[in-house]
XYZ file of C-alpha atoms in Angstrom:
694
model
C 62.146 110.012 101.260
C 61.696 109.799 97.482
C 61.894 106.350 95.936
C 64.965 105.561 93.843
C 67.401 107.159 96.265
C 69.724 105.790 98.935
C 69.399 106.211 102.661
C 71.506 109.361 102.446
C 69.284 110.890 99.770
C 71.529 110.066 96.793
C 70.506 108.457 93.495
C 71.319 104.760 93.207
C 73.925 105.408 90.527
C 75.855 107.352 93.174
C 76.215 104.358 95.521
C 79.315 102.167 95.690
C 79.222 99.060 97.882
C 82.807 97.868 98.314
C 84.624 95.318 100.419
C 88.268 95.798 101.338
C 90.095 92.477 101.540
C 93.624 91.079 101.589
C 96.165 88.850 103.286
C 96.811 89.563 106.957
C 98.997 92.660 107.533
C 98.719 93.925 103.943
C 97.156 97.166 105.216
C 93.370 96.844 104.792
C 92.442 98.618 108.001
C 95.105 101.291 107.443
C 93.647 101.967 103.989
C 90.122 102.136 105.448
C 91.223 104.613 108.125
C 92.715 106.928 105.449
C 89.580 106.638 103.316
C 87.417 107.751 106.253
C 89.820 110.573 107.126
C 90.171 112.033 103.609
C 86.420 111.725 103.039
C 85.804 113.772 106.187
C 84.081 110.882 107.990
C 86.648 111.052 110.800
C 88.855 113.907 111.982
C 91.814 111.896 113.176
C 93.678 109.029 111.566
C 93.546 105.877 113.671
C 96.541 103.532 113.686
C 96.464 99.741 114.030
C 99.609 99.623 116.189
C 98.135 102.193 118.572
C 94.763 100.420 118.835
C 92.909 103.573 117.751
C 91.282 102.510 114.490
C 87.555 102.912 113.904
C 86.859 99.570 112.243
C 89.000 97.456 114.612
C 86.783 98.231 117.594
C 86.790 94.933 119.505
C 89.084 94.717 122.538
C 90.709 91.598 121.086
C 91.374 93.382 117.766
C 93.045 96.352 119.407
C 95.150 94.189 121.709
C 96.375 91.895 118.931
C 96.588 94.414 116.094
C 94.506 92.246 113.732
C 91.014 92.437 112.275
C 88.721 89.726 113.637
C 85.234 90.774 112.571
C 84.136 92.612 109.446
C 83.087 96.196 110.135
C 80.651 98.230 108.026
C 80.956 101.975 107.591
C 80.307 104.612 104.939
C 81.666 107.877 103.616
C 80.877 110.494 100.980
C 83.383 111.102 98.182
C 82.656 113.298 95.157
C 78.942 113.312 96.062
C 78.880 109.508 96.052
C 77.947 107.296 98.995
C 80.671 104.667 99.511
C 79.509 101.799 101.742
C 82.582 99.965 103.000
C 83.148 96.646 104.742
C 86.655 96.189 106.150
C 87.287 92.441 106.361
C 89.785 90.292 108.318
C 92.922 89.002 106.644
C 93.521 85.983 108.849
C 92.221 82.720 107.413
C 90.603 81.709 110.722
C 88.015 84.447 110.147
C 87.389 83.747 106.466
C 83.606 83.582 107.011
C 83.703 87.341 107.621
C 85.174 87.810 104.141
C 82.784 85.288 102.612
C 79.593 86.906 103.834
C 80.860 90.406 103.121
C 81.684 89.584 99.508
C 78.312 87.859 99.181
C 76.525 91.207 99.582
C 79.040 93.692 98.157
C 79.008 94.887 94.549
C 82.800 95.030 94.210
C 86.002 94.566 96.169
C 89.288 96.431 96.549
C 92.023 93.830 97.022
C 95.104 95.115 98.839
C 98.525 93.595 98.117
C 101.755 94.237 99.999
C 104.447 95.537 97.627
C 106.981 93.351 99.460
C 104.939 90.236 100.282
C 103.104 90.156 96.951
C 100.362 87.597 96.390
C 100.182 85.618 99.625
C 98.026 82.668 100.679
C 95.044 84.631 101.961
C 95.262 86.841 98.853
C 94.513 83.708 96.834
C 91.650 82.765 99.160
C 90.073 86.212 98.861
C 90.438 86.110 95.080
C 88.707 82.711 94.901
C 85.898 84.037 97.079
C 85.453 87.014 94.742
C 85.463 84.603 91.787
C 82.691 82.577 93.457
C 80.372 85.584 93.310
C 81.859 87.036 90.082
C 82.587 90.344 91.830
C 84.357 93.165 89.934
C 87.561 94.200 91.668
C 90.426 96.625 91.548
C 93.767 96.293 93.292
C 95.909 98.566 95.415
C 99.580 97.673 95.849
C 100.347 99.060 99.296
C 103.589 99.669 101.199
C 105.508 101.096 98.246
C 107.697 102.825 100.854
C 108.943 99.520 102.330
C 112.410 98.099 101.681
C 112.086 95.460 98.978
C 108.948 96.965 97.412
C 108.496 95.644 93.862
C 105.160 96.344 92.143
C 106.233 94.561 88.953
C 106.739 91.328 90.891
C 103.275 91.699 92.462
C 101.660 92.175 89.048
C 103.429 89.118 87.684
C 102.292 87.059 90.673
C 98.723 88.248 90.072
C 98.965 86.838 86.564
C 100.634 83.585 87.594
C 98.950 82.714 90.909
C 95.544 84.376 90.550
C 95.157 83.969 86.769
C 94.147 87.642 86.802
C 94.567 90.259 84.110
C 96.037 93.254 85.973
C 96.218 96.601 84.176
C 98.582 99.172 85.666
C 97.001 102.634 85.958
C 99.862 104.325 87.830
C 103.629 104.302 88.071
C 105.494 105.059 91.307
C 107.656 108.148 91.643
C 110.416 106.621 93.701
C 110.174 103.484 95.800
C 111.156 102.499 99.327
C 112.453 105.551 101.244
C 112.259 107.695 98.084
C 108.570 107.064 97.405
C 107.112 110.539 96.774
C 104.000 109.895 94.719
C 102.574 108.393 91.554
C 102.242 109.082 87.847
C 98.613 108.997 86.715
C 98.758 107.146 83.375
C 95.164 108.024 82.500
C 95.547 111.808 82.810
C 99.341 111.841 82.199
C 100.069 113.825 85.355
C 102.374 113.421 88.345
C 100.912 113.390 91.858
C 103.495 114.550 94.420
C 102.681 114.153 98.122
C 103.985 116.125 101.073
C 104.700 114.526 104.438
C 103.612 117.638 106.309
C 99.810 117.441 106.177
C 99.002 113.738 106.653
C 98.513 113.370 102.915
C 95.531 115.717 102.676
C 97.113 117.759 99.913
C 99.158 116.715 96.926
C 100.502 118.631 93.964
C 99.460 117.737 90.415
C 102.211 118.617 87.965
C 103.817 117.557 84.724
C 105.539 114.175 84.622
C 109.215 114.560 85.651
C 111.526 114.332 82.676
C 113.262 111.175 83.908
C 109.899 109.334 83.907
C 108.509 110.557 80.582
C 109.605 107.592 78.464
C 108.648 105.021 81.106
C 105.220 106.616 81.550
C 104.607 106.735 77.791
C 105.442 103.034 77.493
C 103.212 102.108 80.451
C 100.306 104.166 79.077
C 100.701 102.420 75.738
C 100.408 99.051 77.498
C 97.268 100.277 79.290
C 95.683 101.286 75.986
C 96.674 98.030 74.318
C 94.919 96.036 77.027
C 91.773 98.158 76.752
C 91.583 98.129 72.963
C 91.508 94.317 73.061
C 88.073 94.662 74.727
C 86.810 97.940 73.255
C 86.469 98.399 69.494
C 85.326 102.024 69.806
C 88.407 102.881 71.827
C 90.513 101.049 69.231
C 89.081 103.273 66.476
C 89.790 106.404 68.510
C 93.275 105.100 69.298
C 94.145 104.742 65.605
C 92.759 108.209 64.934
C 94.955 109.562 67.737
C 92.020 110.992 69.666
C 91.942 109.036 72.949
C 90.920 111.211 75.905
C 91.091 110.448 79.649
C 87.279 110.275 79.690
C 87.336 107.584 76.991
C 89.930 105.587 78.917
C 87.928 105.789 82.158
C 84.715 104.726 80.397
C 86.496 101.787 78.767
C 88.211 100.814 82.020
C 84.881 100.951 83.822
C 83.138 98.628 81.346
C 85.968 96.088 81.383
C 86.208 96.179 85.187
C 82.472 95.700 85.744
C 82.539 92.764 83.319
C 85.479 91.309 85.325
C 87.651 91.211 82.225
C 90.501 93.206 83.785
C 91.702 94.367 87.196
C 92.909 97.997 87.373
C 95.977 98.364 89.613
C 96.855 101.422 91.716
C 99.854 102.097 93.956
C 100.684 103.861 97.198
C 101.586 103.738 100.863
C 98.578 104.028 103.151
C 100.671 104.348 106.306
C 102.610 107.227 104.709
C 99.317 108.765 103.482
C 100.051 108.393 99.770
C 97.704 107.182 97.048
C 94.369 107.007 98.877
C 92.580 109.865 97.098
C 93.318 108.453 93.617
C 92.126 105.060 94.906
C 88.847 106.647 96.032
C 88.516 108.325 92.635
C 88.986 104.906 91.023
C 86.251 103.426 93.245
C 83.855 106.104 91.961
C 85.006 106.030 88.325
C 85.570 102.314 87.754
C 83.503 100.213 90.162
C 79.790 99.508 89.690
C 76.766 101.058 91.321
C 73.929 98.665 92.275
C 72.257 99.606 88.972
C 75.239 98.416 86.908
C 74.999 94.799 87.939
C 72.832 92.001 86.614
C 69.611 91.044 88.366
C 70.029 88.638 91.295
C 68.581 85.156 90.838
C 66.463 83.679 93.617
C 63.728 81.060 93.812
C 60.208 80.565 95.117
C 60.174 78.548 98.333
C 56.926 76.748 97.448
C 57.855 75.384 94.018
C 61.565 76.231 93.584
C 60.724 78.344 90.526
C 63.530 80.758 89.522
C 62.845 84.447 89.989
C 65.027 87.505 89.371
C 65.372 90.403 91.796
C 65.893 93.911 90.373
C 67.515 96.863 92.125
C 64.311 98.904 92.135
C 63.036 100.611 95.327
C 59.473 100.641 93.953
C 59.161 96.853 93.769
C 58.414 94.450 96.626
C 61.052 94.066 99.333
C 63.815 91.456 99.044
C 66.785 91.648 101.405
C 69.490 89.267 102.635
C 70.621 89.017 106.258
C 74.378 88.507 106.072
C 75.627 89.001 109.627
C 74.359 88.789 113.196
C 75.976 90.680 116.064
C 74.993 90.905 119.727
C 75.061 94.468 121.005
C 75.520 94.887 124.784
C 72.783 97.541 124.909
C 70.382 96.722 122.068
C 70.631 92.951 121.951
C 70.646 91.234 118.568
C 71.604 93.294 115.502
C 70.992 91.787 112.060
C 72.966 93.255 109.156
C 71.036 93.322 105.892
C 71.590 94.159 102.231
C 68.493 95.407 100.431
C 68.380 94.087 96.869
C 64.888 95.189 95.892
C 62.197 97.432 97.334
C 62.553 99.294 100.608
C 62.438 98.481 104.316
C 60.773 100.795 106.846
C 61.050 100.950 110.603
C 57.917 99.651 112.302
C 56.869 97.419 109.390
C 56.702 93.625 109.361
C 58.940 91.415 107.218
C 58.704 87.718 106.346
C 61.653 85.394 106.939
C 61.118 83.017 104.003
C 63.270 80.229 105.460
C 61.442 80.219 108.779
C 58.084 81.194 107.282
C 57.659 83.601 110.188
C 56.970 87.315 110.335
C 59.082 89.725 112.350
C 58.761 93.430 113.090
C 61.472 95.983 112.291
C 61.785 97.750 115.646
C 64.861 99.805 114.755
C 66.969 100.541 111.666
C 70.567 101.693 111.752
C 73.291 102.812 109.415
C 76.518 101.444 110.862
C 79.857 103.159 111.393
C 81.820 100.208 112.835
C 80.249 99.778 116.311
C 78.536 103.188 116.198
C 74.903 103.299 115.094
C 72.934 106.041 113.365
C 69.139 105.749 113.652
C 67.342 105.835 110.304
C 63.737 105.292 109.207
C 64.234 103.500 105.896
C 66.620 101.438 103.788
C 66.237 101.325 100.012
C 67.423 98.988 97.280
C 71.218 99.122 97.089
C 71.590 100.040 100.771
C 73.299 98.272 103.669
C 72.126 98.627 107.240
C 71.339 96.861 110.500
C 68.017 95.866 112.049
C 67.283 95.815 115.758
C 64.691 93.500 117.246
C 64.645 90.434 114.961
C 64.307 87.199 116.939
C 64.411 84.345 114.411
C 66.539 85.663 111.528
C 70.094 84.448 111.133
C 72.949 84.602 108.613
C 71.812 83.799 105.072
C 68.075 84.323 105.608
C 65.967 86.237 103.071
C 63.572 88.961 104.251
C 60.583 90.050 102.144
C 57.350 91.978 102.618
C 55.281 88.822 102.153
C 56.489 87.043 99.006
C 58.122 83.603 99.283
C 61.292 84.607 97.393
C 64.536 83.192 98.781
C 68.022 84.254 97.695
C 71.104 82.036 97.602
C 72.467 81.667 101.111
C 76.096 82.125 102.163
C 78.794 79.476 101.704
C 80.113 78.302 105.077
C 83.375 76.330 105.358
C 83.604 73.419 107.777
C 85.509 73.857 111.081
C 88.706 71.833 111.471
C 89.772 72.326 115.117
C 87.868 71.315 118.254
C 88.352 71.589 121.986
C 86.430 70.740 125.132
C 85.043 73.486 127.354
C 83.441 72.981 130.760
C 82.120 75.505 133.307
C 83.982 75.785 136.604
C 80.769 75.250 138.536
C 77.118 74.367 138.114
C 76.308 78.055 138.548
C 78.295 78.856 135.401
C 76.575 76.150 133.314
C 73.660 78.289 132.128
C 75.904 81.307 131.476
C 78.219 79.154 129.343
C 75.279 77.711 127.417
C 73.913 81.191 126.669
C 77.298 82.594 125.656
C 77.988 79.695 123.277
C 74.529 80.068 121.731
C 75.071 83.805 121.177
C 78.489 83.335 119.547
C 77.168 80.455 117.423
C 74.402 82.706 116.135
C 76.989 85.328 115.156
C 79.504 82.957 113.581
C 78.328 80.155 111.232
C 81.792 78.522 111.303
C 81.602 78.044 115.083
C 79.930 74.763 116.066
C 78.839 73.271 119.392
C 78.170 69.617 120.169
C 78.265 67.196 123.081
C 80.602 64.230 123.350
C 78.246 61.275 123.770
C 80.785 59.247 125.749
C 82.062 61.896 128.186
C 79.170 64.366 128.189
C 81.653 67.203 127.590
C 80.738 70.259 125.559
C 82.871 70.403 122.391
C 83.363 73.604 120.414
C 84.784 73.631 116.883
C 86.232 76.402 114.748
C 88.494 77.295 111.842
C 91.791 77.257 113.734
C 93.593 77.735 117.032
C 93.365 81.538 116.819
C 89.641 81.382 116.060
C 88.932 79.286 119.162
C 91.360 81.334 121.246
C 89.399 84.502 120.436
C 86.086 82.773 121.206
C 87.344 81.528 124.580
C 88.611 85.025 125.365
C 85.178 86.471 124.513
C 83.412 83.874 126.672
C 85.581 84.767 129.643
C 85.782 88.536 129.147
C 82.597 89.569 127.362
C 80.167 87.052 128.880
C 81.941 86.796 132.267
C 82.053 82.978 132.254
C 84.813 81.055 134.027
C 85.486 77.727 132.327
C 88.058 74.967 131.937
C 89.499 74.604 128.444
C 90.873 71.410 126.915
C 93.671 71.123 124.392
C 92.899 71.720 120.696
C 91.961 68.583 118.781
C 91.631 67.770 115.104
C 88.130 67.614 113.620
C 88.561 64.255 111.868
C 86.061 62.915 109.343
C 85.317 59.486 107.912
C 84.605 58.274 104.390
C 84.176 54.997 102.500
C 86.244 53.323 99.791
C 83.822 50.803 98.250
C 80.345 50.677 96.738
C 77.819 48.771 98.842
C 74.073 48.147 98.585
C 72.143 47.482 101.765
C 68.491 46.619 102.426
C 66.872 46.873 105.854
C 63.301 46.032 106.790
C 62.280 47.438 110.148
C 59.025 46.309 111.707
C 57.739 46.224 115.235
C 54.358 46.056 116.932
C 53.324 48.548 119.587
C 49.731 48.190 120.777
C 47.147 47.873 118.049
C 49.429 49.243 115.324
C 53.038 48.576 114.354
C 55.949 50.481 112.877
C 57.137 49.517 109.409
C 59.841 50.745 107.072
C 61.713 48.950 104.302
C 64.630 50.772 102.665
C 67.263 49.797 100.147
C 70.173 52.186 99.539
C 73.450 52.275 97.668
C 76.477 54.051 99.199
C 79.527 54.946 97.138
C 82.608 57.152 97.513
C 82.316 60.422 95.577
C 85.045 63.076 95.568
C 82.582 65.597 94.097
C 80.620 65.453 97.346
C 83.525 67.259 99.033
C 82.871 67.659 102.746
C 79.244 66.595 102.433
C 77.039 63.502 102.111
C 74.884 63.738 98.986
C 71.468 62.058 99.031
C 69.787 61.078 95.765
C 66.292 59.668 95.428
C 65.753 57.093 92.658
C 63.092 54.980 94.342
C 59.790 54.845 92.384
C 56.729 56.039 94.296
C 54.897 52.796 93.490
C 57.517 50.912 95.572
C 57.696 53.372 98.476
C 54.973 56.072 98.521
C 56.097 59.675 98.137
C 55.156 60.729 101.670
C 57.888 58.512 103.157
C 60.811 59.638 100.984
C 61.736 62.637 103.127
C 61.834 60.380 106.201
C 64.343 58.156 104.376
C 66.475 61.194 103.635
C 66.359 62.307 107.270
C 67.363 58.850 108.454
C 70.338 58.719 106.065
C 71.591 62.227 106.880
C 71.146 61.642 110.606
C 73.169 58.419 110.501
C 75.927 60.129 108.490
C 76.774 62.357 111.472
C 78.590 59.500 113.252
C 80.836 57.118 111.346
C 81.771 53.587 112.512
C 85.460 54.229 113.254
C 85.550 57.062 115.764
C 82.014 58.466 115.536
C 83.281 61.265 113.276
C 80.963 62.729 110.586
C 81.020 61.189 107.117
C 82.176 63.142 104.055
C 82.636 62.403 100.361
C 79.773 59.891 100.195
C 76.898 59.623 97.741
C 73.827 57.774 99.021
C 71.112 56.691 96.592
C 67.673 55.539 97.725
C 66.951 52.775 95.209
C 64.124 50.673 96.631
C 62.402 49.035 99.571
C 58.898 47.960 100.414
C 55.542 49.074 101.771
C 52.984 47.861 104.326
C 49.437 49.096 103.901
C 48.594 49.463 107.596
C 51.885 49.783 109.513
C 54.004 51.938 107.160
C 54.862 55.325 108.713
C 57.560 57.996 108.649
C 59.207 56.872 111.883
C 59.619 53.337 110.582
C 61.229 54.503 107.332
C 63.525 56.914 109.158
C 64.719 54.151 111.500
C 65.175 51.696 108.607
C 67.139 54.261 106.581
C 69.440 55.003 109.514
C 70.094 51.311 110.096
C 70.742 50.710 106.384
C 73.154 53.643 106.272
C 75.161 52.456 109.278
C 75.358 48.860 108.057
C 76.317 49.881 104.508
C 79.097 52.193 105.694
C 80.564 49.492 107.947
C 80.792 47.161 104.918
C 82.182 49.826 102.565
C 85.726 49.800 104.028
C 85.582 53.086 105.987
C 88.744 55.140 106.466
C 89.669 58.028 108.722
C 90.195 61.435 107.078
C 92.277 64.318 108.427
C 92.379 68.001 107.452
C 95.438 68.930 105.412
C 96.560 72.528 105.813
C 98.238 74.771 103.283
C 101.166 76.420 105.069
C 102.936 79.533 103.843
C 106.182 80.426 105.612
C 108.364 83.493 105.148
C 111.896 83.044 106.438
C 115.422 84.413 106.016
C 117.253 82.010 103.723
C 119.774 80.890 106.388
C 117.000 79.037 108.246
C 115.503 77.378 105.169
C 117.094 73.949 105.712
C 115.903 73.612 109.303
C 112.397 74.751 108.395
C 112.058 72.305 105.495
C 113.337 69.504 107.722
C 110.808 70.415 110.406
C 107.926 70.369 107.920
C 109.021 66.943 106.649
C 109.116 65.602 110.220
C 105.470 66.674 110.578
C 104.385 64.490 107.627
C 104.365 67.608 105.459
C 105.485 68.114 101.890
C 107.041 71.154 100.233
C 105.174 72.357 97.149
C 107.543 75.133 96.143
C 109.903 77.816 97.424
C 110.020 81.369 96.117
C 112.814 83.915 96.510
C 111.227 87.218 97.558
C 114.295 89.454 97.576
C 116.353 90.798 100.458
C 117.406 87.283 101.461
C 113.808 86.286 102.213
C 112.270 82.992 101.084
C 108.625 81.944 100.875
C 107.965 78.265 101.465
C 104.600 76.848 100.386
C 103.859 73.470 101.933
C 101.027 71.163 102.983
C 100.873 69.290 106.278
C 98.286 67.492 108.448
C 96.656 69.765 111.000
C 97.258 67.225 113.760
C 101.025 67.718 113.365
C 100.865 71.519 113.251
C 99.543 72.506 116.680
C 102.028 74.881 118.288
C 103.903 75.321 115.012
C 104.234 79.091 115.348
C 106.247 78.735 118.567
C 108.482 76.071 117.005
C 109.059 78.194 113.907
C 110.105 81.199 115.952
C 112.501 79.033 117.920
C 114.142 77.683 114.762
C 114.489 81.128 113.150
C 115.476 83.326 116.103
C 112.022 84.849 115.920
C 112.502 86.079 112.335
C 110.229 83.692 110.394
C 106.443 83.853 110.228
C 103.727 81.560 108.917
C 100.038 81.316 108.172
C 97.889 78.227 107.647
C 94.567 77.602 105.944
C 92.523 74.483 105.357
C 93.201 72.926 101.958
C 91.554 69.503 101.776
C 90.866 66.253 103.611
C 93.075 63.219 103.055
C 93.205 59.677 104.389
C 95.133 59.105 107.613
C 97.950 56.541 107.261
C 96.888 53.290 108.911
C 99.636 53.325 111.538
C 98.604 56.844 112.591
C 94.901 56.019 112.472
C 95.414 53.202 114.996
C 96.581 55.746 117.558
C 93.455 57.875 116.987
C 90.667 55.279 116.963
C 90.365 51.639 118.058
C 90.009 49.323 115.092
């Protein structure tokens, strides 16, 4: 295969790597199914409610009608290769969105024309901001009662701080939605319901929409001319062409200065082809983006990775999946160079070499054997043993790319095998799922010996338990969900510990002085800083001090919960010429950490959840009262039209278990809610006494 082309033989400028993301039930998977159908990748449209979609392939996804795991696929549109990752919308599976956006070049954010900007919409937008990813938006469900694209655009401005630019107008809304007006080409696109949306008629703008379209196009041009002086000159000369508008839109989109907005109804097969055209015309190829910054493992020197197939290989493993037939599959994005089947690669984190036994191009859970992946490509590797999510793969260089942000789990439960025979099967199943999902954690309760699993929410753990029982054939007893509490400190304390003991002819010695202090900037972490001069404690013992501090921070003094929001500074100590060793300093540092935290007025911290509730207005009073009884607070309420109210609130996770059932009971089954982790906050003292023994 010639260098400089993709795995399908196309030039790199003809590749588009896109993620599709949104709030739950906004229509991501439905949009993806139409994209695959109109691009000729599939020959039948799958439906979420029928459990026949390509990208929702897991049994649990098809049974529940939700996306749980991100699915990679690809299609050809206008001679361009479009690599697509369809991501979950439920907050419990936010890691799937996080790692997908980490490796994609752009994202299509779907909004519901009725629901507007919802809680997970904000989360997705923040994730895209984290990686500075260009995006365009598709306002879906224009056929639904209560559809209001203007409200959605205003919410994008207010809640997302975005700069949306409308590129289409709807021709009819709700039951009368027939198509769109293309503001760039000044044409009407009229769809028929007879052919599953394959064909649409391009005609002149209907007379009743002429003035509205002219005004909307003027607004589009005004937004673009603020960023494009050449377009401004052409605008004043009266010579703006559709090609000029597309070129200007493309530049502003790639620079993340604006967000183009398109409209349609995926379920009714309207608006997908223009959306695909926009992906090709407005979103970047791998060549359009800036070089990726990495670093040398040996000396931490910055290095930049260029999308060039002729240079040395640099790729990022962003997902691990266990295939029932092939074993471990490792999804990879190639940023530089090329990867060939049969060749060796170096995992720069592990410092170990692995052989590429198989290469695949993925179509959800279907695999196509290939021989090579080039810069700009996405694929999956079979046969890697040591590589996990966030690892960098090279052909021998020690370059490492930025890993993937992983949020902390907030819900835990105990799981025990039904018999000793099941013990090993449970251990293996938990290890496999943990390797796939970085937000899933396993530990052992030191007091009871029970196995504790932790995840992002009740649904997350429910799916994992279902997989353990169904996929891995393990029978186990499950405890009730529990809150993943943390601990922090409220005062600054300095502590010095000298540890020395004699064993045989030689002793152990370590002398450490540290300062602990509360630090909100540390977030959910413990930050270690080293300010101890090497002449006081030699350099070779400093890492042992760090290990001792971090190890001790895993169990706080109140309830043995991990510490967060603490800054620890190594400020001094002592040295013994004959007995000083790493073990002694590690033990001394751990003792100093535990003693300092006990003196620093520790407090218990609980996860506070952001709760978004949609309810008919007649149930609003009962719902607000229920939230207040759960130690929650109402941030704001928003009227959404049609007698529907959105309530945005915060409440402690410990008070919100089983909330969905309670909400349905109070609203005759007509209200719905979604929760996501927001922050940690101190537990009131009277509540804390019931959780831990003071």
